[in-house]
Short mmCIF file of C-alpha atoms and ligand atoms in Angstrom, two decimals:
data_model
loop_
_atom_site.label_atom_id
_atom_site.label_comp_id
_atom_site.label_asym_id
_atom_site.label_seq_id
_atom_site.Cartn_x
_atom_site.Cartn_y
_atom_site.Cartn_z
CA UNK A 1 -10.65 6.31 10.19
CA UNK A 2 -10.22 5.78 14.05
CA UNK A 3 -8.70 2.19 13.30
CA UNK A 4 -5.97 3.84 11.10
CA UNK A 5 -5.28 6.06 13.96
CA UNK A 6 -5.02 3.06 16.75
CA UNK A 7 -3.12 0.76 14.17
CA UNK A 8 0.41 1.58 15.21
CA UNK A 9 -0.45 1.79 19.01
CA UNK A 10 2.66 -0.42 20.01
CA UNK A 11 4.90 2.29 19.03
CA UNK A 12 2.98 4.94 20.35
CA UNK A 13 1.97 3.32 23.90
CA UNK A 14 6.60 3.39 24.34
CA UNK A 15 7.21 6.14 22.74
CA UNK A 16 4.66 8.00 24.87
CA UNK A 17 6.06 6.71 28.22
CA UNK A 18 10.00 7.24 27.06
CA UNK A 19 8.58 11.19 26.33
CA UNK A 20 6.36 12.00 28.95
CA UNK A 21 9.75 11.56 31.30
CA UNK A 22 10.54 14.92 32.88
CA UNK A 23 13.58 15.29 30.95
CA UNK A 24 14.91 13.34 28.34
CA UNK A 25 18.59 11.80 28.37
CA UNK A 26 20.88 10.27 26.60
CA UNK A 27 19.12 6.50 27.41
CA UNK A 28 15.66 8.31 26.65
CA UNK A 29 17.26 9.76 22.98
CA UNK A 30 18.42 6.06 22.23
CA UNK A 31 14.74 4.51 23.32
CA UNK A 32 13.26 6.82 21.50
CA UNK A 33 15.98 5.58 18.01
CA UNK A 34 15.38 2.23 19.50
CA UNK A 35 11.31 2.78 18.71
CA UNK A 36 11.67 4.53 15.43
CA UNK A 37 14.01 1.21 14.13
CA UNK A 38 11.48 -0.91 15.46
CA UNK A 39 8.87 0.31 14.01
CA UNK A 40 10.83 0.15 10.50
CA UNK A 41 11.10 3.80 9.75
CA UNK A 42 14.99 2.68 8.69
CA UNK A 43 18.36 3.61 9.72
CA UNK A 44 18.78 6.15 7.31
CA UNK A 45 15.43 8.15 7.71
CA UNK A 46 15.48 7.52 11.88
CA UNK A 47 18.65 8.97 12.11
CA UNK A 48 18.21 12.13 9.73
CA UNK A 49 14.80 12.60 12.22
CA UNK A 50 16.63 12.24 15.29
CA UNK A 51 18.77 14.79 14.33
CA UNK A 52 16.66 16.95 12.98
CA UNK A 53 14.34 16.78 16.52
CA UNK A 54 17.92 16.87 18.61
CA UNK A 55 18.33 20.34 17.06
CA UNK A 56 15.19 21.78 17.55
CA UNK A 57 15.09 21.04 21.30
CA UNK A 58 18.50 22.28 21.06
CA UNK A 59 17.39 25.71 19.22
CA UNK A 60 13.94 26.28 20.64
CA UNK A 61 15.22 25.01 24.02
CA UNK A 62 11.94 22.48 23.95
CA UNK A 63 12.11 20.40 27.66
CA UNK A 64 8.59 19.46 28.25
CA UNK A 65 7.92 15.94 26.85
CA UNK A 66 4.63 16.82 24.99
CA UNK A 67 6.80 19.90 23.27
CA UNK A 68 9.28 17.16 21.94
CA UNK A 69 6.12 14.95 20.77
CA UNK A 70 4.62 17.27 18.80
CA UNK A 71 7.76 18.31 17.30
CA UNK A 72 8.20 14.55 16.42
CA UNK A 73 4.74 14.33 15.10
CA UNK A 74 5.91 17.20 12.50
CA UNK A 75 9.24 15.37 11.60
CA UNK A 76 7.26 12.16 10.96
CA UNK A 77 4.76 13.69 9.32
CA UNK A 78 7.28 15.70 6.80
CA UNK A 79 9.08 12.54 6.65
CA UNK A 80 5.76 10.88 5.27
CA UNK A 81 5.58 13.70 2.29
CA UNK A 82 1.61 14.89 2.70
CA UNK A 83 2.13 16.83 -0.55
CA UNK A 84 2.39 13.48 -2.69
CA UNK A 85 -0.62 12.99 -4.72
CA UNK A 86 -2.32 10.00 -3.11
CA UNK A 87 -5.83 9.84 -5.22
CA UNK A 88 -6.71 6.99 -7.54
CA UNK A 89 -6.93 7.18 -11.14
CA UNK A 90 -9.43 5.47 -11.62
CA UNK A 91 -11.75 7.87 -14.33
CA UNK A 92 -13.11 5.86 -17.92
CA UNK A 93 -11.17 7.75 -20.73
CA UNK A 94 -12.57 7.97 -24.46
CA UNK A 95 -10.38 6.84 -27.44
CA UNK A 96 -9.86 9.11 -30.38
CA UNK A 97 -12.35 6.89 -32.57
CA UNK A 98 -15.48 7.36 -29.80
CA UNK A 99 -14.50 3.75 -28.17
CA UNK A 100 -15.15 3.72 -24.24
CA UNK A 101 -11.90 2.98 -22.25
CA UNK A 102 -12.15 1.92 -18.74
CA UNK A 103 -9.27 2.85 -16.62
CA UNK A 104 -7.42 -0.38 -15.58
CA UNK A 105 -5.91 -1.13 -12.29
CA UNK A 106 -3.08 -3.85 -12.34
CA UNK A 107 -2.56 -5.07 -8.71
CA UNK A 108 1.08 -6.78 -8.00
CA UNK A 109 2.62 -8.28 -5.31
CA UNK A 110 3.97 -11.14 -3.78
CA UNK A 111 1.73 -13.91 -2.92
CA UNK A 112 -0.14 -13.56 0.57
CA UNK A 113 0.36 -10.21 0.64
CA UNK A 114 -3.42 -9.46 0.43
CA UNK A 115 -3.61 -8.68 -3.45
CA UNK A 116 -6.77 -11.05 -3.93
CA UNK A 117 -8.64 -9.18 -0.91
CA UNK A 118 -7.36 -5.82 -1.71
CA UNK A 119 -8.81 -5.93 -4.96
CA UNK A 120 -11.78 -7.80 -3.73
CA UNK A 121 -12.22 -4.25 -0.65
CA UNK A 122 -11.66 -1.90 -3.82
CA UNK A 123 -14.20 -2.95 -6.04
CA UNK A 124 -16.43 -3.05 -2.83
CA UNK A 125 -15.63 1.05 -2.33
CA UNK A 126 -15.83 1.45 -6.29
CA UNK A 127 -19.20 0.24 -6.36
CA UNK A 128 -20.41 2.47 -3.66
CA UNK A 129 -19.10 5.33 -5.05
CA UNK A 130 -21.27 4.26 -8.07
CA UNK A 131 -18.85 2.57 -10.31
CA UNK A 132 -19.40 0.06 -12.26
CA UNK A 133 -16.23 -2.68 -12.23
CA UNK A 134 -15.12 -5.74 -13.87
CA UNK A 135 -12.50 -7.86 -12.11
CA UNK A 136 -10.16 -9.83 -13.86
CA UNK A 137 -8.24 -13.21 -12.47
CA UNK A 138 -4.83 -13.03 -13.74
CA UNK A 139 -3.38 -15.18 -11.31
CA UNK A 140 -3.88 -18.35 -13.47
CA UNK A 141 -1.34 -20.35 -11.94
CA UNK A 142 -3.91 -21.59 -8.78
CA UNK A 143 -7.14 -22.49 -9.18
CA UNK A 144 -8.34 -21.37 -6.04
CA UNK A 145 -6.64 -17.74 -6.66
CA UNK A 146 -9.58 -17.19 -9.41
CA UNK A 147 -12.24 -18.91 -7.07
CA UNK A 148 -11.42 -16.54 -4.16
CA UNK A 149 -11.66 -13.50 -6.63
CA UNK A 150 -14.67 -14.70 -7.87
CA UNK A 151 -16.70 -15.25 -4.68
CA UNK A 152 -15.56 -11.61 -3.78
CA UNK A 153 -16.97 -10.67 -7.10
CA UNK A 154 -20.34 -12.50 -6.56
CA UNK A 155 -20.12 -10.45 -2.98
CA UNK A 156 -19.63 -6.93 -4.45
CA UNK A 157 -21.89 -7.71 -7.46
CA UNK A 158 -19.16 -7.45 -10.32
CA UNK A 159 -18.69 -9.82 -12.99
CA UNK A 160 -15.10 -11.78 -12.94
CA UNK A 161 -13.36 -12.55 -15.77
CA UNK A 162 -11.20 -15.96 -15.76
CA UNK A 163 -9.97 -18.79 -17.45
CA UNK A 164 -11.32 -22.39 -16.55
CA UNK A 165 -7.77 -23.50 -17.13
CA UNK A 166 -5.52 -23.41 -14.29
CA UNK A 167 -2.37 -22.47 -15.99
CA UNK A 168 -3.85 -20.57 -18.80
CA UNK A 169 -2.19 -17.55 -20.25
CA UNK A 170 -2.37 -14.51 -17.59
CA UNK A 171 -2.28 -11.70 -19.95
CA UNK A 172 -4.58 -13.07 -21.90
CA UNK A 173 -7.21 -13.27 -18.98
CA UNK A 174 -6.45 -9.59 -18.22
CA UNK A 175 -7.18 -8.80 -22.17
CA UNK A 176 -10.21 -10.52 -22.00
CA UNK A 177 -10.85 -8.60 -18.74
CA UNK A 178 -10.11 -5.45 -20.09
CA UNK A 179 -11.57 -5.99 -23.43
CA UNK A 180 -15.18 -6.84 -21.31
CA UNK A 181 -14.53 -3.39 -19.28
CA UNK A 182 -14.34 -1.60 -22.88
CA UNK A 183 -17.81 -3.53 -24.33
CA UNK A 184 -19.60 -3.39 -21.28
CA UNK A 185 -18.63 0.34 -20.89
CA UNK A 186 -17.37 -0.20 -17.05
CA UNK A 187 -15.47 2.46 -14.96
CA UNK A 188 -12.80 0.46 -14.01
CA UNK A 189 -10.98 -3.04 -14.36
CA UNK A 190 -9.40 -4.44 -11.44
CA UNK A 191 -6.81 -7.05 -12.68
CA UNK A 192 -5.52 -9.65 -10.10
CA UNK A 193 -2.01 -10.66 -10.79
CA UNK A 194 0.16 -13.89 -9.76
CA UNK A 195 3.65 -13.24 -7.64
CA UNK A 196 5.94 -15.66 -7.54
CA UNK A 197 9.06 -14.26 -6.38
CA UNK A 198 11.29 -17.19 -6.82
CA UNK A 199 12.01 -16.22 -10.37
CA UNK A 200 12.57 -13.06 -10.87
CA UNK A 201 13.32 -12.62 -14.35
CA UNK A 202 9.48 -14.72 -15.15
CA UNK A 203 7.76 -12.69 -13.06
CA UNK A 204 9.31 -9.75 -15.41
CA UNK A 205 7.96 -11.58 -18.34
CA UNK A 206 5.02 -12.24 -16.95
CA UNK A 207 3.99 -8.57 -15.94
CA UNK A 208 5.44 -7.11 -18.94
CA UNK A 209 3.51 -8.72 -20.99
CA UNK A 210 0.39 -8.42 -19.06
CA UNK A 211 1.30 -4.36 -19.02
CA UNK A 212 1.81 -5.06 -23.24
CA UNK A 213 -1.43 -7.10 -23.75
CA UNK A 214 -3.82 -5.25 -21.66
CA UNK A 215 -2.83 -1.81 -23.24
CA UNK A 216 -4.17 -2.95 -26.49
CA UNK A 217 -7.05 -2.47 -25.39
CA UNK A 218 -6.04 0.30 -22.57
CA UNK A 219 -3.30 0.76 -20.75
CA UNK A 220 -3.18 0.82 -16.97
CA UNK A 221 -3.48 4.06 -15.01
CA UNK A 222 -2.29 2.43 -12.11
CA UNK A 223 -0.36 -0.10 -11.25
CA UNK A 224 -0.60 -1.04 -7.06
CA UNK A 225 2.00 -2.72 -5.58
CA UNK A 226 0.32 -4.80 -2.37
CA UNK A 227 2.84 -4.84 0.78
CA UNK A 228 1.79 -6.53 4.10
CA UNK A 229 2.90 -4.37 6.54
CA UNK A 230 4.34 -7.16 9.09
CA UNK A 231 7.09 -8.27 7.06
CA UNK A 232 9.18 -5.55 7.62
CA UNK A 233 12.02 -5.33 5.74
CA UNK A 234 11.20 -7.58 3.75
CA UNK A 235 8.62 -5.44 2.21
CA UNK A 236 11.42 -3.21 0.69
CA UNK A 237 13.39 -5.42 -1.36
CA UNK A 238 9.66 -6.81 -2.93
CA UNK A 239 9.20 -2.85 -3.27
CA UNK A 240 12.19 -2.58 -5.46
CA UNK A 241 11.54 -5.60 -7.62
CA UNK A 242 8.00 -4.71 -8.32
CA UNK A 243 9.29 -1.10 -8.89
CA UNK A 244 11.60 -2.16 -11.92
CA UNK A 245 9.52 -5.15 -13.22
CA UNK A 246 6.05 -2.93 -13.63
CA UNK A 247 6.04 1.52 -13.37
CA UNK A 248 4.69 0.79 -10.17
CA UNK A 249 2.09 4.08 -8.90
CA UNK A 250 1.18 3.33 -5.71
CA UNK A 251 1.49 0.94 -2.72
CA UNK A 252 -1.20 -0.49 -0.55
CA UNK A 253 0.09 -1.61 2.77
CA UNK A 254 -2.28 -4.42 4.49
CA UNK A 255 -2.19 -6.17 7.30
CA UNK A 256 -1.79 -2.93 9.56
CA UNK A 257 -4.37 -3.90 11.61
CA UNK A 258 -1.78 -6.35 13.52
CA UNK A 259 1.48 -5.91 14.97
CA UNK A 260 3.16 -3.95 12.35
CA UNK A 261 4.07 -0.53 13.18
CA UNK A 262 4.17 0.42 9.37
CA UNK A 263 6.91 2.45 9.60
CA UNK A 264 8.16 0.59 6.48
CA UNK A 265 6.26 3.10 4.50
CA UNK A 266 8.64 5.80 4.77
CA UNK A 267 11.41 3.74 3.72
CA UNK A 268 9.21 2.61 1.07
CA UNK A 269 7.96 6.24 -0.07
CA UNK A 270 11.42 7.77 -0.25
CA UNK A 271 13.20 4.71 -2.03
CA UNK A 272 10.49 4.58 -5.10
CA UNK A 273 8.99 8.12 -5.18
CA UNK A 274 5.80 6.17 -4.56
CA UNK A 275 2.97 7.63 -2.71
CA UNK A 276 1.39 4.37 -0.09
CA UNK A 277 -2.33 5.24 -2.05
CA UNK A 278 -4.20 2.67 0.48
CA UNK A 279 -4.08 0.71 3.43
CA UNK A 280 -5.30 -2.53 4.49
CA UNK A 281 -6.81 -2.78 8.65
CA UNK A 282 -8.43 -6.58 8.43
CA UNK A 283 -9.47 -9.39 6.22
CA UNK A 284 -13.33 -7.96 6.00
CA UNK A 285 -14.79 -5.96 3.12
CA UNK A 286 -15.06 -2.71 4.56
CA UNK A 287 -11.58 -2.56 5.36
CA UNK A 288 -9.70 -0.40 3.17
CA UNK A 289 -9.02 3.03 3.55
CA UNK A 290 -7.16 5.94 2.15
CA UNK A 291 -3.84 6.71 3.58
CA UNK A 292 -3.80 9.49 5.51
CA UNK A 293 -0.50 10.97 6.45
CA UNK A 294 -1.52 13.06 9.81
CA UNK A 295 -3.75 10.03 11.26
CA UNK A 296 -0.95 7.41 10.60
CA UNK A 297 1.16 9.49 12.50
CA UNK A 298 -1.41 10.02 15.07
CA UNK A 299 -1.70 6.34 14.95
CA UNK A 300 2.56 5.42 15.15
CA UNK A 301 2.16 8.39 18.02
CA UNK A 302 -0.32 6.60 20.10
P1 GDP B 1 -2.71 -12.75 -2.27
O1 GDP B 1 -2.07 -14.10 -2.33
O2 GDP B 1 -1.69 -11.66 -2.36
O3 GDP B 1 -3.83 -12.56 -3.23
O4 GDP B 1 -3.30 -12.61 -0.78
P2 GDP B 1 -4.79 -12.81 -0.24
O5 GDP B 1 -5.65 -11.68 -0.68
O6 GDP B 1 -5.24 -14.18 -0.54
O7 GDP B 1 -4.55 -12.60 1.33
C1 GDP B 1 -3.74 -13.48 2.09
C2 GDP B 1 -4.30 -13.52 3.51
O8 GDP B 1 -4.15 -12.25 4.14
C3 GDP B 1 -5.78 -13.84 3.57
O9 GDP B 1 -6.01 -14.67 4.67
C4 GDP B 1 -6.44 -12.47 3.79
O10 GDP B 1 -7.67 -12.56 4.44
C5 GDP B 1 -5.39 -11.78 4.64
N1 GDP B 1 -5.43 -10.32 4.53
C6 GDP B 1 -5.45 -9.56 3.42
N2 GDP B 1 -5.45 -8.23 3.74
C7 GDP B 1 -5.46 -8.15 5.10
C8 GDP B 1 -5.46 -7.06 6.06
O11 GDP B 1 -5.45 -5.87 5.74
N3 GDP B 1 -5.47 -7.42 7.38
C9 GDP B 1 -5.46 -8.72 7.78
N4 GDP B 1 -5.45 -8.95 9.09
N5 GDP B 1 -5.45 -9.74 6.91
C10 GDP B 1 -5.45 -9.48 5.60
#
């Protein structure tokens, strides 16, 4: 929880210095607008803040640089929408017949993002929570992709399901995933997906019918689209790809454990009406953690 809270400290160590000024100017107002774009909160969102802040110092006749921080932490934070349901669905379901369906996670994203690790830090906080997981390798079009989800199988103690075949039908490796979930009676199925950008309409294919295959068996609760937080912009127009390709229900943002600010998540949030569910602070098992709305900010605030 602490590393969430130091993760945006670039942002914060500025900011801080630009408001603990005596009183703040015209150059201090555009520092502060020159921080927010930086940190990838967006045009559009940094200036409806700024406003929003300029008028409250205006109304409440705020000076004191700590009053104008905390008013910004508020902004931010409403900006960031705590109301949004953030938790997981991730609870087995029964069918009508008596048949045991796990709930199945589909995890999407362009490749490098972190969708192979995030999946691999889930199970991880699945299993200590006592839930018993199957992982399926749906990224069939590298080898290694399957053996990297594997090993991080063998680590957590969950079986993987994959094809031998490099190249091998993807949605039929997440029904056999799925379908192993149902017999062995598992919680959840964690299904790793390919994302090759480059082709926009295959990709579309390809998730659509993994979305179509899977569901005869059960349909995903949730869908997670996996963003790495240092490619800025970037990470927006992969947002609204993944958004209209697959009913995407949450983001995970990874790689905030670097230099990103993260500030891409409010662009993100507002654009798709989709809650950031998770975030990623390192390449090690044990780090993934719930997004928190108050200790992000706390974080972006330094
Ligand atoms: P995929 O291609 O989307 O499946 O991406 P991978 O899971 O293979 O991750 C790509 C690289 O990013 C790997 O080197 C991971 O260790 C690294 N990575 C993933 N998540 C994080 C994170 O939260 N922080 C950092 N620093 N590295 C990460």
């Amino acid at each position: 929880r602490d590393r969430l809270a130091r993760s945006g400290s670039p942002l914060g160590a500025r900011l801080l210095s630009v408001l603990s000024r005596d009183s703040l100017t015209e150059d201090d107002w555009d520092e502060i607008e020159e921080e927010l774009l930086l940190a990838d909160v967006g045009a559009g969102p940094t200036t409806e803040l700024l406003d929003a802040l300029r008028t409250k110092v205006r109304v409440l006749g705020v000076r004191e640089p700590a009053a104008v921080r905390d008013l910004l932490r508020s902004e931010l934070v409403a900006l960031l929408d705590p109301g949004m349901d953030r938790a997981l669905r991730t609870e087995p379901t029964t069918a009508e017949d008596g048949t045991h369906l796990p709930a199945v996670t589909l995890v999407v994203g362009v490749n490098g993002t972190g969708k192979t690790t995030t999946v691999g830090k889930l199970a991880r906080v699945l299993v200590a929570d006592g839930r018993s997981v199957v992982l399926g390798a749906a990224d069939t079009f590298r080898a290694a992709a399957a053996d990297q989800l594997t090993t991080w199988g063998n680590r957590v103690g969950v079986p993987t399901v994959r094809s031998d075949r490099e190249g091998a039908d993807p949605a039929s490796v997440a029904f056999e995933a799925v379908a192993r979930g149902r017999d062995d009676k598992a919680d959840v199925v964690l299904v790793d997906t390919a994302g090759r950008l480059q082709n926009k309409a295959g990709l579309m294919d390809e998730l659509g019918k993994i979305v179509r295959v899977a569901s005869k068996v059960a349909a995903p609760s949730e869908v997670l689209l996996v963003l790495d937080a240092t490619t800025g912009q970037n990470g927006l127009s992969q947002a609204r790809v993944f958004a209209e390709v697959a009913g995407v229900t949450g983001i995970v943002l990874t790689k905030l454990d670097g230099t990103a600010k993260g500030g891409i998540v409010v662009q993100v949030q507002r654009e798709l009406g989709v809650p950031v569910k998770l975030v990623g602070l390192g390449e090690g098992p044990d780090d993934l953690a719930p997004f928190e709305v108050e200790e992000f900010v706390d974080g972006i605030l330094g």
